[in-house]
Amino acid sequence: MFMKSLILSLFALFTVSILAAQTTIKPGVGLNFTDFSKDPTDGEFNAKVGWQIGGSVAFGKKFYIEPGLFYVGKSTEFQSSASGTPTIDENADINGIRIPLAVGVNLIGNEKTLVSLRGFGGASAFFLTGVSDNLDKDDFEKTNFGVFAGAGLDFWKLYLDLSYEWSLTNIQKDVSAIDIGKTRSLFITAGLRINL
């Protein structure tokens, strides 16, 4: 009982100290590149350019917590390589809401310097809202979870974040027919930093 109270008290103290330290609102837009961890026997998946728009809020200075909310469009191309058949190129587009939760540290510089470098990592949830016409939305899981790591560069009131995400769950419901595995995504996001 004492240990549980101590952990809760330390967590509350940590949260209050981070919230009191500094709050930065970060609206942003960006690009992403997504492919799948497994290729089918008759072809391969290749990442294509996707997009995202949204924002996050960072709480803290040296160490920070940063929850976010982005609307994301992911695009992957399937290229058929079956012998005796013409090559088929088909896009698989997936849209949804991505909610990342990052924990980071300012490695070089701080809020008073012109340029600073950050490192971060965390977990995310992706909620499917739609797929391209050539796909059936019912074949996909409505929720997908992942982990990510990345680095960020702050310049004056601007930022640029680069992160790589590995999904922990399969994107499709029935893996017995064709198992395409899990998604892997590279996210590049740029935007404004508004200190409160």
PDB file of C-alpha atoms in Angstrom:
ATOM      1  CA  MET A   1       0.000   0.000   0.000  1.00  0.00           C
ATOM      2  CA  PHE A   2       2.848   2.370   0.899  1.00  0.00           C
ATOM      3  CA  MET A   3       4.661   1.601  -2.365  1.00  0.00           C
ATOM      4  CA  LYS A   4       1.524   2.247  -4.421  1.00  0.00           C
ATOM      5  CA  SER A   5       0.987   5.607  -2.676  1.00  0.00           C
ATOM      6  CA  LEU A   6       4.634   6.534  -3.177  1.00  0.00           C
ATOM      7  CA  ILE A   7       4.524   5.728  -6.907  1.00  0.00           C
ATOM      8  CA  LEU A   8       1.281   7.690  -7.367  1.00  0.00           C
ATOM      9  CA  SER A   9       2.722  10.649  -5.456  1.00  0.00           C
ATOM     10  CA  LEU A  10       5.921  10.645  -7.529  1.00  0.00           C
ATOM     11  CA  PHE A  11       3.925  10.393 -10.756  1.00  0.00           C
ATOM     12  CA  ALA A  12       1.696  13.308  -9.690  1.00  0.00           C
ATOM     13  CA  LEU A  13       4.750  15.393  -8.740  1.00  0.00           C
ATOM     14  CA  PHE A  14       6.428  14.596 -12.056  1.00  0.00           C
ATOM     15  CA  THR A  15       3.275  15.490 -14.009  1.00  0.00           C
ATOM     16  CA  VAL A  16       2.746  18.780 -12.161  1.00  0.00           C
ATOM     17  CA  SER A  17       6.396  19.793 -12.576  1.00  0.00           C
ATOM     18  CA  ILE A  18       6.272  19.107 -16.327  1.00  0.00           C
ATOM     19  CA  LEU A  19       2.977  20.957 -16.774  1.00  0.00           C
ATOM     20  CA  ALA A  20       4.263  23.939 -14.812  1.00  0.00           C
ATOM     21  CA  ALA A  21       7.593  24.016 -16.669  1.00  0.00           C
ATOM     22  CA  GLN A  22       6.578  24.950 -20.210  1.00  0.00           C
ATOM     23  CA  THR A  23       3.826  24.267 -22.717  1.00  0.00           C
ATOM     24  CA  THR A  24       4.458  24.365 -26.470  1.00  0.00           C
ATOM     25  CA  ILE A  25       1.704  24.002 -29.069  1.00  0.00           C
ATOM     26  CA  LYS A  26       2.972  22.469 -32.326  1.00  0.00           C
ATOM     27  CA  PRO A  27       0.640  22.508 -35.358  1.00  0.00           C
ATOM     28  CA  GLY A  28       2.201  20.717 -38.316  1.00  0.00           C
ATOM     29  CA  VAL A  29       1.903  19.039 -41.705  1.00  0.00           C
ATOM     30  CA  GLY A  30       4.067  16.417 -43.304  1.00  0.00           C
ATOM     31  CA  LEU A  31       4.753  13.403 -45.451  1.00  0.00           C
ATOM     32  CA  ASN A  32       4.916   9.713 -44.647  1.00  0.00           C
ATOM     33  CA  PHE A  33       6.156   6.586 -46.387  1.00  0.00           C
ATOM     34  CA  THR A  34       4.456   3.301 -45.426  1.00  0.00           C
ATOM     35  CA  ASP A  35       5.001  -0.297 -46.460  1.00  0.00           C
ATOM     36  CA  PHE A  36       4.172  -3.718 -45.021  1.00  0.00           C
ATOM     37  CA  SER A  37       6.486  -6.152 -43.257  1.00  0.00           C
ATOM     38  CA  LYS A  38       5.597  -9.105 -45.516  1.00  0.00           C
ATOM     39  CA  ASP A  39       5.422  -9.345 -49.316  1.00  0.00           C
ATOM     40  CA  PRO A  40       3.005 -11.780 -51.013  1.00  0.00           C
ATOM     41  CA  THR A  41       4.479 -14.614 -53.101  1.00  0.00           C
ATOM     42  CA  ASP A  42       3.258 -13.036 -56.366  1.00  0.00           C
ATOM     43  CA  GLY A  43       4.577  -9.515 -55.844  1.00  0.00           C
ATOM     44  CA  GLU A  44       5.896  -6.894 -53.485  1.00  0.00           C
ATOM     45  CA  PHE A  45       4.800  -3.773 -51.616  1.00  0.00           C
ATOM     46  CA  ASN A  46       6.597  -0.463 -52.037  1.00  0.00           C
ATOM     47  CA  ALA A  47       6.093   2.654 -49.947  1.00  0.00           C
ATOM     48  CA  LYS A  48       4.576   5.665 -51.678  1.00  0.00           C
ATOM     49  CA  VAL A  49       4.211   9.235 -50.471  1.00  0.00           C
ATOM     50  CA  GLY A  50       1.431   9.796 -47.953  1.00  0.00           C
ATOM     51  CA  TRP A  51       0.538  12.857 -45.887  1.00  0.00           C
ATOM     52  CA  GLN A  52      -0.521  13.999 -42.418  1.00  0.00           C
ATOM     53  CA  ILE A  53      -1.932  17.135 -40.831  1.00  0.00           C
ATOM     54  CA  GLY A  54      -2.556  17.888 -37.170  1.00  0.00           C
ATOM     55  CA  GLY A  55      -0.570  18.902 -34.158  1.00  0.00           C
ATOM     56  CA  SER A  56       0.783  18.116 -30.736  1.00  0.00           C
ATOM     57  CA  VAL A  57       1.353  19.770 -27.373  1.00  0.00           C
ATOM     58  CA  ALA A  58       4.707  19.412 -25.574  1.00  0.00           C
ATOM     59  CA  PHE A  59       4.879  19.762 -21.781  1.00  0.00           C
ATOM     60  CA  GLY A  60       8.328  20.341 -20.259  1.00  0.00           C
ATOM     61  CA  LYS A  61      11.762  21.798 -20.983  1.00  0.00           C
ATOM     62  CA  LYS A  62      14.757  19.424 -20.781  1.00  0.00           C
ATOM     63  CA  PHE A  63      12.508  16.376 -20.592  1.00  0.00           C
ATOM     64  CA  TYR A  64       9.045  16.537 -22.096  1.00  0.00           C
ATOM     65  CA  ILE A  65       5.858  14.623 -22.789  1.00  0.00           C
ATOM     66  CA  GLU A  66       4.143  15.262 -26.135  1.00  0.00           C
ATOM     67  CA  PRO A  67       0.696  13.880 -27.015  1.00  0.00           C
ATOM     68  CA  GLY A  68      -0.521  14.523 -30.563  1.00  0.00           C
ATOM     69  CA  LEU A  69      -3.454  14.134 -32.941  1.00  0.00           C
ATOM     70  CA  PHE A  70      -3.012  13.788 -36.730  1.00  0.00           C
ATOM     71  CA  TYR A  71      -5.224  12.903 -39.666  1.00  0.00           C
ATOM     72  CA  VAL A  72      -3.083  10.607 -41.817  1.00  0.00           C
ATOM     73  CA  GLY A  73      -3.248   9.271 -45.360  1.00  0.00           C
ATOM     74  CA  LYS A  74      -0.922   6.299 -45.984  1.00  0.00           C
ATOM     75  CA  SER A  75      -0.197   4.965 -49.476  1.00  0.00           C
ATOM     76  CA  THR A  76       1.494   1.729 -50.537  1.00  0.00           C
ATOM     77  CA  GLU A  77       1.922   0.317 -54.045  1.00  0.00           C
ATOM     78  CA  PHE A  78       1.544  -3.369 -54.884  1.00  0.00           C
ATOM     79  CA  GLN A  79       3.583  -4.609 -57.861  1.00  0.00           C
ATOM     80  CA  SER A  80       2.731  -8.054 -59.209  1.00  0.00           C
ATOM     81  CA  SER A  81       5.603 -10.299 -60.245  1.00  0.00           C
ATOM     82  CA  ALA A  82       3.722 -13.491 -61.128  1.00  0.00           C
ATOM     83  CA  SER A  83       5.245 -15.194 -64.163  1.00  0.00           C
ATOM     84  CA  GLY A  84       3.160 -15.287 -67.329  1.00  0.00           C
ATOM     85  CA  THR A  85       0.941 -12.390 -66.265  1.00  0.00           C
ATOM     86  CA  PRO A  86       1.226  -8.710 -67.095  1.00  0.00           C
ATOM     87  CA  THR A  87       2.666  -6.511 -64.371  1.00  0.00           C
ATOM     88  CA  ILE A  88      -0.047  -5.048 -62.146  1.00  0.00           C
ATOM     89  CA  ASP A  89       0.572  -1.855 -60.212  1.00  0.00           C
ATOM     90  CA  GLU A  90      -2.125  -1.036 -57.686  1.00  0.00           C
ATOM     91  CA  ASN A  91      -2.218   1.482 -54.834  1.00  0.00           C
ATOM     92  CA  ALA A  92      -3.433   0.624 -51.338  1.00  0.00           C
ATOM     93  CA  ASP A  93      -4.497   3.859 -49.633  1.00  0.00           C
ATOM     94  CA  ILE A  94      -5.452   3.886 -45.949  1.00  0.00           C
ATOM     95  CA  ASN A  95      -6.736   6.929 -44.037  1.00  0.00           C
ATOM     96  CA  GLY A  96      -7.165   7.373 -40.326  1.00  0.00           C
ATOM     97  CA  ILE A  97      -6.512   9.237 -37.113  1.00  0.00           C
ATOM     98  CA  ARG A  98      -3.089   8.749 -35.525  1.00  0.00           C
ATOM     99  CA  ILE A  99      -2.596   9.560 -31.833  1.00  0.00           C
ATOM    100  CA  PRO A 100       1.098   9.475 -30.871  1.00  0.00           C
ATOM    101  CA  LEU A 101       2.361   9.902 -27.304  1.00  0.00           C
ATOM    102  CA  ALA A 102       6.064  10.776 -27.179  1.00  0.00           C
ATOM    103  CA  VAL A 103       8.534  11.154 -24.336  1.00  0.00           C
ATOM    104  CA  GLY A 104      11.591  13.174 -25.287  1.00  0.00           C
ATOM    105  CA  VAL A 105      14.728  14.947 -24.183  1.00  0.00           C
ATOM    106  CA  ASN A 106      16.404  18.094 -25.478  1.00  0.00           C
ATOM    107  CA  LEU A 107      19.905  16.907 -26.410  1.00  0.00           C
ATOM    108  CA  ILE A 108      21.497  20.133 -27.659  1.00  0.00           C
ATOM    109  CA  GLY A 109      20.243  23.648 -26.964  1.00  0.00           C
ATOM    110  CA  ASN A 110      17.108  24.785 -25.172  1.00  0.00           C
ATOM    111  CA  GLU A 111      14.131  27.126 -25.603  1.00  0.00           C
ATOM    112  CA  LYS A 112      16.443  30.169 -25.519  1.00  0.00           C
ATOM    113  CA  THR A 113      18.846  29.059 -28.272  1.00  0.00           C
ATOM    114  CA  LEU A 114      18.223  29.602 -31.982  1.00  0.00           C
ATOM    115  CA  VAL A 115      18.713  25.912 -32.838  1.00  0.00           C
ATOM    116  CA  SER A 116      18.144  22.829 -30.686  1.00  0.00           C
ATOM    117  CA  LEU A 117      18.132  19.062 -31.220  1.00  0.00           C
ATOM    118  CA  ARG A 118      15.740  16.605 -29.574  1.00  0.00           C
ATOM    119  CA  GLY A 119      15.438  12.842 -29.330  1.00  0.00           C
ATOM    120  CA  PHE A 120      12.128  11.104 -28.599  1.00  0.00           C
ATOM    121  CA  GLY A 121      10.233   7.834 -28.623  1.00  0.00           C
ATOM    122  CA  GLY A 122       6.830   6.548 -27.675  1.00  0.00           C
ATOM    123  CA  ALA A 123       3.697   4.671 -28.631  1.00  0.00           C
ATOM    124  CA  SER A 124       0.813   5.428 -30.965  1.00  0.00           C
ATOM    125  CA  ALA A 125      -2.672   4.319 -31.881  1.00  0.00           C
ATOM    126  CA  PHE A 126      -4.120   4.468 -35.414  1.00  0.00           C
ATOM    127  CA  PHE A 127      -7.896   4.469 -35.952  1.00  0.00           C
ATOM    128  CA  LEU A 128      -8.960   3.533 -39.480  1.00  0.00           C
ATOM    129  CA  THR A 129     -11.485   5.872 -41.139  1.00  0.00           C
ATOM    130  CA  GLY A 130     -11.312   4.835 -44.795  1.00  0.00           C
ATOM    131  CA  VAL A 131      -9.547   2.890 -47.560  1.00  0.00           C
ATOM    132  CA  SER A 132      -9.210   3.307 -51.327  1.00  0.00           C
ATOM    133  CA  ASP A 133     -11.986   1.998 -53.604  1.00  0.00           C
ATOM    134  CA  ASN A 134     -10.002  -1.109 -54.604  1.00  0.00           C
ATOM    135  CA  LEU A 135      -9.903  -2.280 -50.960  1.00  0.00           C
ATOM    136  CA  ASP A 136     -12.612  -3.497 -48.577  1.00  0.00           C
ATOM    137  CA  LYS A 137     -12.618  -1.617 -45.262  1.00  0.00           C
ATOM    138  CA  ASP A 138     -14.069  -4.678 -43.495  1.00  0.00           C
ATOM    139  CA  ASP A 139     -10.844  -6.600 -44.236  1.00  0.00           C
ATOM    140  CA  PHE A 140      -8.852  -4.248 -42.001  1.00  0.00           C
ATOM    141  CA  GLU A 141      -8.593  -3.877 -38.247  1.00  0.00           C
ATOM    142  CA  LYS A 142     -10.212  -0.667 -37.038  1.00  0.00           C
ATOM    143  CA  THR A 143      -7.376   0.004 -34.577  1.00  0.00           C
ATOM    144  CA  ASN A 144      -3.634  -0.499 -34.946  1.00  0.00           C
ATOM    145  CA  PHE A 145      -0.972   0.091 -32.279  1.00  0.00           C
ATOM    146  CA  GLY A 146       2.699   0.896 -32.748  1.00  0.00           C
ATOM    147  CA  VAL A 147       5.923   2.209 -31.249  1.00  0.00           C
ATOM    148  CA  PHE A 148       8.205   4.846 -32.719  1.00  0.00           C
ATOM    149  CA  ALA A 149      11.524   6.627 -32.261  1.00  0.00           C
ATOM    150  CA  GLY A 150      12.884   9.770 -33.828  1.00  0.00           C
ATOM    151  CA  ALA A 151      14.690  13.069 -33.675  1.00  0.00           C
ATOM    152  CA  GLY A 152      13.590  16.673 -33.984  1.00  0.00           C
ATOM    153  CA  LEU A 153      15.266  19.919 -34.945  1.00  0.00           C
ATOM    154  CA  ASP A 154      13.952  23.240 -33.605  1.00  0.00           C
ATOM    155  CA  PHE A 155      14.904  26.426 -35.400  1.00  0.00           C
ATOM    156  CA  TRP A 156      13.545  29.668 -33.941  1.00  0.00           C
ATOM    157  CA  LYS A 157       9.742  29.159 -33.989  1.00  0.00           C
ATOM    158  CA  LEU A 158       9.834  26.263 -36.458  1.00  0.00           C
ATOM    159  CA  TYR A 159      10.382  22.532 -36.006  1.00  0.00           C
ATOM    160  CA  LEU A 160      11.152  19.488 -38.141  1.00  0.00           C
ATOM    161  CA  ASP A 161      10.529  15.984 -36.764  1.00  0.00           C
ATOM    162  CA  LEU A 162      11.649  12.702 -38.318  1.00  0.00           C
ATOM    163  CA  SER A 163      10.384   9.435 -36.820  1.00  0.00           C
ATOM    164  CA  TYR A 164      10.113   5.753 -37.722  1.00  0.00           C
ATOM    165  CA  GLU A 165       7.166   3.682 -36.509  1.00  0.00           C
ATOM    166  CA  TRP A 166       6.768  -0.087 -36.201  1.00  0.00           C
ATOM    167  CA  SER A 167       3.220  -1.375 -35.770  1.00  0.00           C
ATOM    168  CA  LEU A 168       2.729  -3.996 -33.078  1.00  0.00           C
ATOM    169  CA  THR A 169      -0.489  -5.414 -34.516  1.00  0.00           C
ATOM    170  CA  ASN A 170      -1.483  -6.681 -37.956  1.00  0.00           C
ATOM    171  CA  ILE A 171      -3.418  -4.238 -40.085  1.00  0.00           C
ATOM    172  CA  GLN A 172      -5.690  -6.905 -41.551  1.00  0.00           C
ATOM    173  CA  LYS A 173      -8.269  -9.056 -39.816  1.00  0.00           C
ATOM    174  CA  ASP A 174      -7.832 -12.429 -41.584  1.00  0.00           C
ATOM    175  CA  VAL A 175      -4.165 -13.374 -41.965  1.00  0.00           C
ATOM    176  CA  SER A 176      -4.968 -16.918 -43.150  1.00  0.00           C
ATOM    177  CA  ALA A 177      -5.721 -15.801 -46.721  1.00  0.00           C
ATOM    178  CA  ILE A 178      -2.842 -13.373 -47.370  1.00  0.00           C
ATOM    179  CA  ASP A 179      -0.641 -12.198 -44.537  1.00  0.00           C
ATOM    180  CA  ILE A 180       0.846  -8.786 -45.338  1.00  0.00           C
ATOM    181  CA  GLY A 181       2.083  -8.390 -41.786  1.00  0.00           C
ATOM    182  CA  LYS A 182       2.473  -5.111 -39.989  1.00  0.00           C
ATOM    183  CA  THR A 183       2.976  -1.566 -41.223  1.00  0.00           C
ATOM    184  CA  ARG A 184       6.273   0.298 -41.073  1.00  0.00           C
ATOM    185  CA  SER A 185       6.118   4.065 -41.529  1.00  0.00           C
ATOM    186  CA  LEU A 186       8.572   6.933 -41.828  1.00  0.00           C
ATOM    187  CA  PHE A 187       7.032  10.265 -40.759  1.00  0.00           C
ATOM    188  CA  ILE A 188       8.429  13.701 -41.638  1.00  0.00           C
ATOM    189  CA  THR A 189       6.548  16.572 -39.974  1.00  0.00           C
ATOM    190  CA  ALA A 190       7.221  20.317 -40.024  1.00  0.00           C
ATOM    191  CA  GLY A 191       5.389  23.168 -38.368  1.00  0.00           C
ATOM    192  CA  LEU A 192       5.323  26.010 -35.860  1.00  0.00           C
ATOM    193  CA  ARG A 193       6.309  26.088 -32.188  1.00  0.00           C
ATOM    194  CA  ILE A 194       4.079  28.333 -30.067  1.00  0.00           C
ATOM    195  CA  ASN A 195       5.342  28.676 -26.487  1.00  0.00           C
ATOM    196  CA  LEU A 196       2.733  29.530 -23.862  1.00  0.00           C
TER     197      LEU A 196
END
